[in-house]
Amino acid sequence: MRRRTVLASAMLAATATPGIARAASPGPSVTKQGTTRLDAQAVYFVSYDGLVNNNSFQKNGLLTYKGYQYAAWYTATRNAVVARRALGASTWSTVTLSHQLGSDDSHNVISMGVSKTDGRLHLNMDSHSDGFFYVKSAAGLLDNPGTTAWTSSVFGAVQTSLDGLALTTRFTYPQFVSTPEGRLQLSYRVGISGNGRHALAEYDGSAWKALGEWSASTGTYTSSHGSSTARNMYLHGIDYDVNGRLHAFFTWREQNTAVMCNSGGITNHDTGYVYSTDRGRTWRDDAGTVVGTTGTSDTVAVTDSHLVVDPLGPDHSLMNQESQTTDSTGLPHAVISYVPGRFGQCTTNYVADRTANGRAFHLRKNSSGGWQKTEIPVPLNSSQRTKLVLDKYDNAYAVFPYGRIAGASKASGYTDWTLLYDGSGLNAFGEVVIDEPRVKADNVLSFMYQEKSSGTTPSALHVVDFALPV
């Protein structure tokens, strides 16, 4: 009995002694490290309520790889520019490409990707339901950045195919993602808004291959107001987790406005979710059932069961292409935003209603397999998108329009959302472009933003860095 008491006392003392006790993980915090300027006069025009250099759905307009950060944008001359810096450096080295932005359309973003098998940087740019433009670097450029000159000579010619692989004449929304093996995949939409399909292509280090389409535009969707027989899936992203599973949250947009209560709204409805365990060859619903096979006639359709993980009708101005990520265990998280029902059951002006009453929500799958949604108590004050990242402790950060940052701790079950940074001093236009790999690379939240301007007057483009908890 005496021996048990001594052991119990020793265990209690070890638990209570500083330096011996296991410290709790820190909650979310951001410490501004500094801002660097990419361009004093980046191209500026407002289109679809956004900017071509800062549409948050571009993956990636800013990325980190092997100690260097890369950025791409259009300058006042409309030329595409790609730049790099060593992490923490205050200056950027730039290369101006021969391609010039073809139209004042904010969809025509530049997205970058890294093929780890051969160390190349890839860029896809300037497309909205038409042809695209593609550039890739010399092999090994990203593997030895400190000893490789950053000049136009390391980039190949601008192409209108993927090294001869023609994908579609109706191409939009390029998003690059690296597979666990180091291959590079390109996600894109075939078709037009309200009548399109998602597809994948893959680069293995030697050649591109079209994997094919994996979502359908057909099938009948019926709301309380009417029906639609055509639509497209809008992805919140496409990401591999630590276990090699590929995740995609999405919304549907219907072609027929008869599904809405008012023509001033938007036909987006529902938040859906699918995943792939075989590098995007087949797709499974939340119940684990295969609901689509890429490159075949059996693709993910609005009529499939168990796709919707957060139901919402088309009367609340639900945003498309918002944001997603995965945590350290592989569980999926997303940010979605819309006008909650407490502000009415029928939005009549998409931009005005979202600006006045829009709210963002953190949607996640928990360890028990259920879905949980938490409203983030920060008004959007904008019609635009919010980005989501997780730090190494799985604390969550929502980066709102204008560069505002809110955070919530994993320890609270993501219920303690609070504003951490109000965006003061940035003078940011709206959406920001997050460097997703950098959060993991050196524990820094880094994003690109453009200053407000008017008309088509060029404005400054910056990258700002925030240290996350160590």
Short mmCIF file of C-alpha atoms in Angstrom, two decimals:
data_model
loop_
_atom_site.label_atom_id
_atom_site.label_comp_id
_atom_site.label_asym_id
_atom_site.label_seq_id
_atom_site.Cartn_x
_atom_site.Cartn_y
_atom_site.Cartn_z
CA MET A 1 0.00 0.00 0.00
CA ARG A 2 2.85 2.34 0.91
CA ARG A 3 4.63 1.59 -2.38
CA ARG A 4 1.49 2.41 -4.42
CA THR A 5 1.12 5.73 -2.60
CA VAL A 6 4.73 6.72 -3.32
CA LEU A 7 4.37 5.80 -7.00
CA ALA A 8 1.12 7.72 -7.30
CA SER A 9 2.68 10.78 -5.65
CA ALA A 10 5.67 10.61 -7.98
CA MET A 11 3.42 10.44 -11.01
CA LEU A 12 1.38 13.42 -9.82
CA ALA A 13 4.53 15.41 -9.16
CA ALA A 14 5.91 14.67 -12.62
CA THR A 15 2.65 15.78 -14.17
CA ALA A 16 2.69 19.03 -12.21
CA THR A 17 6.39 19.86 -12.58
CA PRO A 18 7.24 22.44 -15.27
CA GLY A 19 9.49 20.96 -17.92
CA ILE A 20 8.27 17.44 -17.24
CA ALA A 21 4.60 17.96 -17.94
CA ARG A 22 3.47 17.70 -21.51
CA ALA A 23 2.71 21.23 -22.67
CA ALA A 24 -0.63 21.95 -24.30
CA SER A 25 -0.52 22.92 -27.95
CA PRO A 26 -0.70 26.70 -28.48
CA GLY A 27 -3.81 28.28 -29.87
CA PRO A 28 -3.90 30.29 -33.10
CA SER A 29 -1.92 33.51 -33.42
CA VAL A 30 -0.38 35.63 -36.16
CA THR A 31 2.62 37.95 -35.88
CA LYS A 32 3.23 40.20 -38.85
CA GLN A 33 6.80 39.83 -40.08
CA GLY A 34 6.79 42.25 -42.97
CA THR A 35 5.61 43.09 -46.46
CA THR A 36 7.48 43.01 -49.77
CA ARG A 37 6.40 44.66 -53.00
CA LEU A 38 6.20 42.57 -56.14
CA ASP A 39 5.14 45.30 -58.55
CA ALA A 40 4.52 49.02 -58.19
CA GLN A 41 2.12 48.97 -61.15
CA ALA A 42 0.29 45.70 -61.58
CA VAL A 43 -2.60 45.56 -64.02
CA TYR A 44 -5.88 46.62 -62.41
CA PHE A 45 -9.46 46.25 -63.54
CA VAL A 46 -12.49 44.95 -61.66
CA SER A 47 -14.25 42.10 -63.44
CA TYR A 48 -16.84 39.74 -61.92
CA ASP A 49 -16.22 41.71 -58.72
CA GLY A 50 -12.58 40.52 -58.64
CA LEU A 51 -9.02 41.12 -59.84
CA VAL A 52 -7.11 38.89 -62.25
CA ASN A 53 -4.01 38.97 -60.00
CA ASN A 54 -5.88 38.12 -56.82
CA ASN A 55 -8.63 35.64 -57.48
CA SER A 56 -8.28 33.32 -54.53
CA PHE A 57 -9.26 30.20 -56.51
CA GLN A 58 -6.00 30.26 -58.50
CA LYS A 59 -3.86 27.36 -57.35
CA ASN A 60 -1.18 28.49 -57.10
CA GLY A 61 -0.47 32.16 -57.75
CA LEU A 62 2.03 32.05 -54.89
CA LEU A 63 3.95 28.97 -53.75
CA THR A 64 7.02 27.85 -51.81
CA TYR A 65 9.35 25.01 -52.78
CA LYS A 66 12.78 24.04 -51.40
CA GLY A 67 13.49 27.32 -49.61
CA TYR A 68 12.30 29.68 -52.34
CA GLN A 69 9.00 31.44 -52.89
CA TYR A 70 7.51 31.95 -56.37
CA ALA A 71 4.87 34.42 -57.54
CA ALA A 72 3.14 35.09 -60.85
CA TRP A 73 1.05 38.05 -62.03
CA TYR A 74 0.30 40.49 -64.86
CA THR A 75 1.99 43.87 -64.78
CA ALA A 76 0.70 47.18 -66.19
CA THR A 77 2.01 46.23 -69.65
CA ARG A 78 -0.27 43.15 -69.43
CA ASN A 79 2.78 40.90 -69.63
CA ALA A 80 2.85 37.78 -67.49
CA VAL A 81 5.62 37.94 -64.88
CA VAL A 82 7.08 35.18 -62.72
CA ALA A 83 9.32 35.98 -59.75
CA ARG A 84 11.20 34.27 -56.95
CA ARG A 85 12.96 35.06 -53.68
CA ALA A 86 14.75 33.10 -51.02
CA LEU A 87 12.42 32.72 -48.03
CA GLY A 88 12.76 35.76 -45.80
CA ALA A 89 14.48 37.90 -48.45
CA SER A 90 13.19 41.43 -48.99
CA THR A 91 13.66 41.57 -52.76
CA TRP A 92 12.36 39.50 -55.66
CA SER A 93 13.99 38.54 -58.94
CA THR A 94 11.58 38.78 -61.88
CA VAL A 95 11.30 37.34 -65.38
CA THR A 96 8.88 38.90 -67.86
CA LEU A 97 7.33 36.34 -70.18
CA SER A 98 6.37 37.07 -73.77
CA HIS A 99 2.66 36.41 -73.19
CA GLN A 100 0.29 39.33 -72.64
CA LEU A 101 -3.13 39.17 -70.99
CA GLY A 102 -5.72 38.99 -73.74
CA SER A 103 -8.82 40.50 -72.13
CA ASP A 104 -10.05 42.35 -69.06
CA ASP A 105 -11.46 39.23 -67.46
CA SER A 106 -10.57 38.37 -63.86
CA HIS A 107 -11.03 34.65 -64.58
CA ASN A 108 -7.85 34.67 -66.70
CA VAL A 109 -5.53 33.99 -63.78
CA ILE A 110 -2.02 32.53 -63.73
CA SER A 111 -1.65 29.24 -61.86
CA MET A 112 1.67 27.56 -61.07
CA GLY A 113 2.65 24.00 -60.31
CA VAL A 114 5.79 22.00 -59.48
CA SER A 115 6.62 18.65 -61.06
CA LYS A 116 8.83 17.18 -58.35
CA THR A 117 10.02 14.32 -60.56
CA ASP A 118 12.05 16.72 -62.74
CA GLY A 119 12.16 20.01 -60.79
CA ARG A 120 10.22 22.08 -63.30
CA LEU A 121 7.92 25.05 -62.71
CA HIS A 122 4.75 25.01 -64.82
CA LEU A 123 2.42 27.95 -65.56
CA ASN A 124 -1.07 27.90 -67.06
CA MET A 125 -2.64 31.29 -67.79
CA ASP A 126 -5.15 33.55 -69.49
CA SER A 127 -8.22 31.44 -70.15
CA HIS A 128 -11.95 31.69 -69.60
CA SER A 129 -13.96 29.13 -71.55
CA ASP A 130 -11.49 29.25 -74.43
CA GLY A 131 -7.91 28.19 -75.17
CA PHE A 132 -5.12 28.41 -72.60
CA PHE A 133 -1.44 29.40 -72.58
CA TYR A 134 1.23 27.19 -71.03
CA VAL A 135 4.89 27.64 -70.11
CA LYS A 136 7.28 25.30 -68.34
CA SER A 137 10.79 25.86 -67.05
CA ALA A 138 13.96 23.92 -67.70
CA ALA A 139 14.32 20.68 -65.75
CA GLY A 140 15.96 21.05 -62.34
CA LEU A 141 15.32 24.79 -62.06
CA LEU A 142 13.53 24.41 -58.71
CA ASP A 143 15.85 21.77 -57.30
CA ASN A 144 18.93 24.02 -57.21
CA PRO A 145 17.58 27.57 -57.09
CA GLY A 146 20.61 29.08 -55.36
CA THR A 147 22.92 28.09 -58.20
CA THR A 148 20.55 28.55 -61.15
CA ALA A 149 20.22 31.94 -62.83
CA TRP A 150 16.70 33.39 -62.88
CA THR A 151 16.45 34.59 -66.48
CA SER A 152 14.05 34.21 -69.38
CA SER A 153 16.37 31.61 -70.86
CA VAL A 154 15.27 29.03 -68.28
CA PHE A 155 11.67 29.19 -69.49
CA GLY A 156 10.45 27.55 -72.67
CA ALA A 157 8.23 29.00 -75.35
CA VAL A 158 4.63 29.96 -74.64
CA GLN A 159 2.39 27.15 -75.91
CA THR A 160 -1.33 26.73 -76.54
CA SER A 161 -1.20 23.03 -75.56
CA LEU A 162 0.52 20.89 -72.95
CA ASP A 163 3.59 19.99 -75.01
CA GLY A 164 1.33 19.08 -77.90
CA LEU A 165 -1.56 17.67 -75.82
CA ALA A 166 -4.67 19.68 -76.69
CA LEU A 167 -7.25 19.41 -73.92
CA THR A 168 -10.33 21.43 -74.87
CA THR A 169 -11.29 24.69 -76.58
CA ARG A 170 -13.46 25.48 -73.54
CA PHE A 171 -10.86 25.58 -70.77
CA THR A 172 -11.16 27.41 -67.39
CA TYR A 173 -9.89 27.23 -63.79
CA PRO A 174 -6.46 25.57 -63.97
CA GLN A 175 -5.36 24.13 -60.63
CA PHE A 176 -2.08 22.24 -60.28
CA VAL A 177 -1.57 19.63 -57.58
CA SER A 178 1.41 17.34 -56.94
CA THR A 179 0.77 13.65 -56.32
CA PRO A 180 2.52 11.85 -53.44
CA GLU A 181 4.88 10.28 -56.02
CA GLY A 182 5.88 13.70 -57.38
CA ARG A 183 3.82 13.68 -60.54
CA LEU A 184 1.95 16.88 -61.44
CA GLN A 185 -1.77 16.90 -62.09
CA LEU A 186 -3.79 19.68 -63.73
CA SER A 187 -7.44 20.08 -62.79
CA TYR A 188 -9.62 22.17 -65.10
CA ARG A 189 -13.18 22.74 -66.29
CA VAL A 190 -14.39 21.77 -69.74
CA GLY A 191 -17.34 23.83 -70.99
CA ILE A 192 -18.98 26.95 -69.61
CA SER A 193 -20.58 28.22 -66.43
CA GLY A 194 -23.79 26.30 -65.85
CA ASN A 195 -22.88 23.58 -68.33
CA GLY A 196 -19.41 22.17 -67.72
CA ARG A 197 -17.42 19.16 -66.49
CA HIS A 198 -14.26 18.77 -64.46
CA ALA A 199 -11.28 16.92 -65.89
CA LEU A 200 -7.71 15.93 -65.06
CA ALA A 201 -4.41 15.73 -66.92
CA GLU A 202 -1.16 14.32 -65.53
CA TYR A 203 2.56 14.92 -66.12
CA ASP A 204 4.97 12.13 -65.17
CA GLY A 205 8.22 13.99 -65.75
CA SER A 206 8.42 13.19 -69.43
CA ALA A 207 4.99 13.77 -71.00
CA TRP A 208 1.45 14.97 -70.34
CA LYS A 209 -1.50 12.60 -70.51
CA ALA A 210 -5.21 13.43 -70.44
CA LEU A 211 -6.96 11.36 -67.78
CA GLY A 212 -10.37 12.64 -68.82
CA GLU A 213 -13.52 14.13 -67.35
CA TRP A 214 -14.85 13.05 -63.96
CA SER A 215 -17.94 15.21 -63.27
CA ALA A 216 -21.20 15.39 -65.20
CA SER A 217 -23.29 18.34 -66.33
CA THR A 218 -26.45 16.28 -66.95
CA GLY A 219 -29.31 15.17 -64.73
CA THR A 220 -32.30 16.99 -63.29
CA TYR A 221 -32.15 19.16 -60.18
CA THR A 222 -35.41 20.48 -58.76
CA SER A 223 -35.84 23.21 -56.14
CA SER A 224 -39.07 24.54 -54.66
CA HIS A 225 -39.20 27.03 -57.55
CA GLY A 226 -38.37 24.99 -60.64
CA SER A 227 -36.01 22.55 -62.34
CA SER A 228 -32.75 22.58 -64.27
CA THR A 229 -31.23 19.90 -66.51
CA ALA A 230 -27.72 21.32 -66.92
CA ARG A 231 -25.07 22.59 -64.51
CA ASN A 232 -21.42 22.56 -63.59
CA MET A 233 -19.47 21.58 -60.50
CA TYR A 234 -17.33 24.33 -58.92
CA LEU A 235 -14.43 23.01 -56.86
CA HIS A 236 -13.33 24.56 -53.58
CA GLY A 237 -9.97 22.98 -54.33
CA ILE A 238 -8.28 19.66 -55.00
CA ASP A 239 -5.75 18.46 -52.41
CA TYR A 240 -3.85 15.35 -51.36
CA ASP A 241 -3.69 14.64 -47.65
CA VAL A 242 -0.84 13.11 -45.63
CA ASN A 243 -2.17 9.61 -46.41
CA GLY A 244 -2.33 10.12 -50.18
CA ARG A 245 -6.10 10.56 -50.44
CA LEU A 246 -7.33 13.22 -52.89
CA HIS A 247 -10.14 15.46 -51.60
CA ALA A 248 -12.54 17.83 -53.37
CA PHE A 249 -15.32 19.95 -51.90
CA PHE A 250 -17.67 21.55 -54.42
CA THR A 251 -20.91 23.40 -55.13
CA TRP A 252 -23.27 22.95 -58.07
CA ARG A 253 -24.34 25.86 -60.30
CA GLU A 254 -27.52 25.33 -62.29
CA GLN A 255 -27.95 26.68 -65.80
CA ASN A 256 -31.66 27.40 -65.47
CA THR A 257 -32.44 30.40 -63.25
CA ALA A 258 -35.93 29.00 -62.69
CA VAL A 259 -34.53 27.20 -59.64
CA MET A 260 -34.11 30.56 -57.83
CA CYS A 261 -36.59 32.67 -55.93
CA ASN A 262 -35.28 35.83 -57.64
CA SER A 263 -33.19 36.43 -60.75
CA GLY A 264 -30.87 38.74 -58.81
CA GLY A 265 -29.43 35.84 -56.85
CA ILE A 266 -27.21 32.99 -58.02
CA THR A 267 -28.04 29.36 -58.80
CA ASN A 268 -25.29 27.84 -56.62
CA HIS A 269 -26.60 25.21 -54.21
CA ASP A 270 -25.33 22.64 -51.70
CA THR A 271 -21.81 21.81 -50.54
CA GLY A 272 -20.73 18.43 -51.83
CA TYR A 273 -17.69 16.29 -51.15
CA VAL A 274 -15.90 13.46 -52.96
CA TYR A 275 -12.54 11.78 -52.56
CA SER A 276 -10.24 9.50 -54.50
CA THR A 277 -7.91 6.80 -53.21
CA ASP A 278 -6.31 6.08 -56.60
CA ARG A 279 -4.92 9.45 -57.72
CA GLY A 280 -8.16 10.71 -59.26
CA ARG A 281 -8.98 7.64 -61.35
CA THR A 282 -12.17 6.90 -59.40
CA TRP A 283 -14.23 9.06 -57.05
CA ARG A 284 -16.13 8.08 -53.92
CA ASP A 285 -18.96 9.78 -52.06
CA ASP A 286 -18.99 10.40 -48.31
CA ALA A 287 -20.29 6.87 -47.73
CA GLY A 288 -17.31 5.40 -49.60
CA THR A 289 -19.25 4.30 -52.67
CA VAL A 290 -17.63 4.80 -56.08
CA VAL A 291 -19.73 7.42 -57.89
CA GLY A 292 -17.49 8.25 -60.82
CA THR A 293 -14.68 6.88 -62.94
CA THR A 294 -12.48 9.44 -64.66
CA GLY A 295 -12.42 9.27 -68.44
CA THR A 296 -15.62 7.20 -68.73
CA SER A 297 -19.33 7.93 -69.10
CA ASP A 298 -19.85 7.15 -65.40
CA THR A 299 -19.00 10.51 -63.82
CA VAL A 300 -20.01 12.29 -60.61
CA ALA A 301 -23.54 13.66 -61.13
CA VAL A 302 -26.01 15.80 -59.20
CA THR A 303 -28.32 12.77 -58.98
CA ASP A 304 -25.77 10.65 -57.09
CA SER A 305 -26.54 9.88 -53.45
CA HIS A 306 -24.42 10.89 -50.45
CA LEU A 307 -22.60 13.74 -52.23
CA VAL A 308 -24.09 16.60 -50.22
CA VAL A 309 -22.49 17.18 -46.83
CA ASP A 310 -24.11 20.56 -46.18
CA PRO A 311 -27.46 21.10 -47.91
CA LEU A 312 -28.45 24.61 -49.00
CA GLY A 313 -30.91 25.73 -51.65
CA PRO A 314 -30.12 28.29 -54.36
CA ASP A 315 -31.74 31.24 -52.55
CA HIS A 316 -28.87 32.21 -50.23
CA SER A 317 -26.12 33.42 -52.60
CA LEU A 318 -23.77 30.53 -51.79
CA MET A 319 -20.21 31.26 -52.99
CA ASN A 320 -18.50 28.91 -55.41
CA GLN A 321 -14.78 27.98 -55.38
CA GLU A 322 -14.15 29.05 -51.79
CA SER A 323 -11.46 27.10 -49.94
CA GLN A 324 -10.46 23.72 -48.52
CA THR A 325 -7.57 21.97 -46.81
CA THR A 326 -6.79 18.79 -44.84
CA ASP A 327 -5.44 18.41 -41.31
CA SER A 328 -2.50 16.43 -39.92
CA THR A 329 -4.58 13.24 -39.79
CA GLY A 330 -6.03 13.62 -43.28
CA LEU A 331 -9.47 14.91 -42.30
CA PRO A 332 -10.99 17.44 -44.76
CA HIS A 333 -11.90 21.02 -43.85
CA ALA A 334 -13.58 23.74 -45.91
CA VAL A 335 -14.78 27.31 -45.68
CA ILE A 336 -18.11 28.11 -47.31
CA SER A 337 -20.08 31.37 -47.24
CA TYR A 338 -23.62 32.49 -47.91
CA VAL A 339 -26.44 34.65 -46.51
CA PRO A 340 -27.91 32.79 -43.51
CA GLY A 341 -31.64 32.29 -43.27
CA ARG A 342 -31.95 34.66 -40.32
CA PHE A 343 -31.43 37.48 -42.85
CA GLY A 344 -34.22 36.17 -45.10
CA GLN A 345 -34.99 33.21 -47.30
CA CYS A 346 -34.50 34.91 -50.67
CA THR A 347 -31.50 36.97 -51.76
CA THR A 348 -32.39 39.41 -54.53
CA ASN A 349 -29.01 41.00 -55.21
CA TYR A 350 -26.02 38.67 -55.05
CA VAL A 351 -23.32 41.30 -54.42
CA ALA A 352 -25.32 43.62 -52.18
CA ASP A 353 -26.85 40.86 -50.05
CA ARG A 354 -23.56 39.03 -49.51
CA THR A 355 -21.83 42.30 -48.63
CA ALA A 356 -24.52 43.27 -46.15
CA ASN A 357 -25.31 39.90 -44.58
CA GLY A 358 -22.91 37.23 -45.82
CA ARG A 359 -21.19 34.98 -43.29
CA ALA A 360 -18.45 32.36 -43.59
CA PHE A 361 -18.69 28.90 -42.03
CA HIS A 362 -16.04 26.33 -41.13
CA LEU A 363 -17.18 22.90 -42.32
CA ARG A 364 -15.17 19.83 -41.35
CA LYS A 365 -15.28 16.09 -40.98
CA ASN A 366 -14.56 14.95 -37.43
CA SER A 367 -12.71 11.85 -36.27
CA SER A 368 -16.01 10.01 -35.77
CA GLY A 369 -16.92 10.47 -39.42
CA GLY A 370 -19.58 13.14 -38.88
CA TRP A 371 -19.72 16.64 -40.32
CA GLN A 372 -19.64 19.75 -38.16
CA LYS A 373 -20.23 23.35 -39.19
CA THR A 374 -19.40 26.48 -37.19
CA GLU A 375 -20.28 30.04 -38.15
CA ILE A 376 -17.26 32.35 -38.04
CA PRO A 377 -18.45 35.51 -36.23
CA VAL A 378 -16.77 37.96 -38.60
CA PRO A 379 -19.06 39.68 -41.16
CA LEU A 380 -17.84 39.31 -44.73
CA ASN A 381 -18.46 42.99 -45.59
CA SER A 382 -17.74 41.80 -49.12
CA SER A 383 -19.20 39.59 -51.82
CA GLN A 384 -15.88 37.80 -52.19
CA ARG A 385 -14.13 34.64 -50.99
CA THR A 386 -12.41 33.60 -47.76
CA LYS A 387 -9.36 31.27 -47.63
CA LEU A 388 -8.69 28.53 -45.06
CA VAL A 389 -5.37 27.20 -43.74
CA LEU A 390 -4.35 25.02 -40.81
CA ASP A 391 -1.11 25.38 -38.86
CA LYS A 392 1.07 22.49 -37.58
CA TYR A 393 -1.13 22.20 -34.50
CA ASP A 394 -4.26 22.02 -36.71
CA ASN A 395 -5.45 25.41 -35.52
CA ALA A 396 -7.59 27.00 -38.25
CA TYR A 397 -7.16 30.40 -39.90
CA ALA A 398 -9.71 32.10 -42.16
CA VAL A 399 -8.23 34.85 -44.33
CA PHE A 400 -11.09 37.15 -45.23
CA PRO A 401 -11.33 39.73 -47.99
CA TYR A 402 -9.13 42.78 -47.33
CA GLY A 403 -6.57 40.56 -45.60
CA ARG A 404 -8.39 40.18 -42.29
CA ILE A 405 -7.46 37.00 -40.39
CA ALA A 406 -9.58 35.06 -37.89
CA GLY A 407 -8.49 31.96 -36.01
CA ALA A 408 -9.89 29.05 -34.02
CA SER A 409 -8.13 26.39 -31.95
CA LYS A 410 -8.35 22.68 -32.48
CA ALA A 411 -8.52 22.30 -28.69
CA SER A 412 -11.87 24.10 -28.61
CA GLY A 413 -13.31 21.97 -31.40
CA TYR A 414 -13.01 25.09 -33.58
CA THR A 415 -15.67 26.92 -31.59
CA ASP A 416 -13.56 29.89 -30.42
CA TRP A 417 -13.21 31.82 -33.68
CA THR A 418 -11.93 35.34 -33.12
CA LEU A 419 -10.43 38.11 -35.24
CA LEU A 420 -6.61 38.07 -35.02
CA TYR A 421 -5.71 40.75 -37.59
CA ASP A 422 -7.97 43.45 -39.01
CA GLY A 423 -6.08 44.10 -42.26
CA SER A 424 -5.20 47.65 -41.26
CA GLY A 425 -2.48 49.24 -43.36
CA LEU A 426 -2.78 46.86 -46.28
CA ASN A 427 -5.36 48.79 -48.32
CA ALA A 428 -6.15 45.46 -49.98
CA PHE A 429 -8.80 45.33 -52.71
CA GLY A 430 -10.51 42.12 -51.61
CA GLU A 431 -9.53 38.49 -52.12
CA VAL A 432 -6.00 37.32 -51.41
CA VAL A 433 -3.89 34.49 -52.83
CA ILE A 434 -2.46 32.16 -50.15
CA ASP A 435 0.89 30.38 -50.35
CA GLU A 436 -0.44 27.00 -49.22
CA PRO A 437 2.89 25.09 -49.20
CA ARG A 438 4.66 27.76 -47.14
CA VAL A 439 2.57 27.12 -44.04
CA LYS A 440 4.12 23.65 -43.91
CA ALA A 441 7.55 24.73 -45.18
CA ASP A 442 8.45 27.28 -42.52
CA ASN A 443 5.37 27.94 -40.37
CA VAL A 444 4.53 31.24 -42.08
CA LEU A 445 1.18 32.40 -43.41
CA SER A 446 2.05 34.31 -46.58
CA PHE A 447 -0.40 35.88 -49.01
CA MET A 448 -0.41 38.10 -52.07
CA TYR A 449 -2.72 41.09 -52.28
CA GLN A 450 -3.24 44.12 -54.53
CA GLU A 451 -3.96 47.64 -53.37
CA LYS A 452 -7.28 49.28 -54.15
CA SER A 453 -7.41 51.50 -57.21
CA SER A 454 -10.08 52.93 -59.50
CA GLY A 455 -11.04 52.28 -63.09
CA THR A 456 -8.05 50.71 -64.83
CA THR A 457 -5.32 52.60 -62.98
CA PRO A 458 -2.51 50.14 -62.10
CA SER A 459 -1.74 49.59 -58.42
CA ALA A 460 0.89 47.98 -56.21
CA LEU A 461 1.01 44.23 -55.64
CA HIS A 462 2.48 42.89 -52.38
CA VAL A 463 3.23 39.77 -50.37
CA VAL A 464 2.76 39.91 -46.61
CA ASP A 465 4.07 37.34 -44.13
CA PHE A 466 2.75 36.32 -40.70
CA ALA A 467 4.53 33.98 -38.29
CA LEU A 468 2.32 31.23 -36.87
CA PRO A 469 2.76 29.53 -33.48
CA VAL A 470 6.09 27.71 -33.08
#
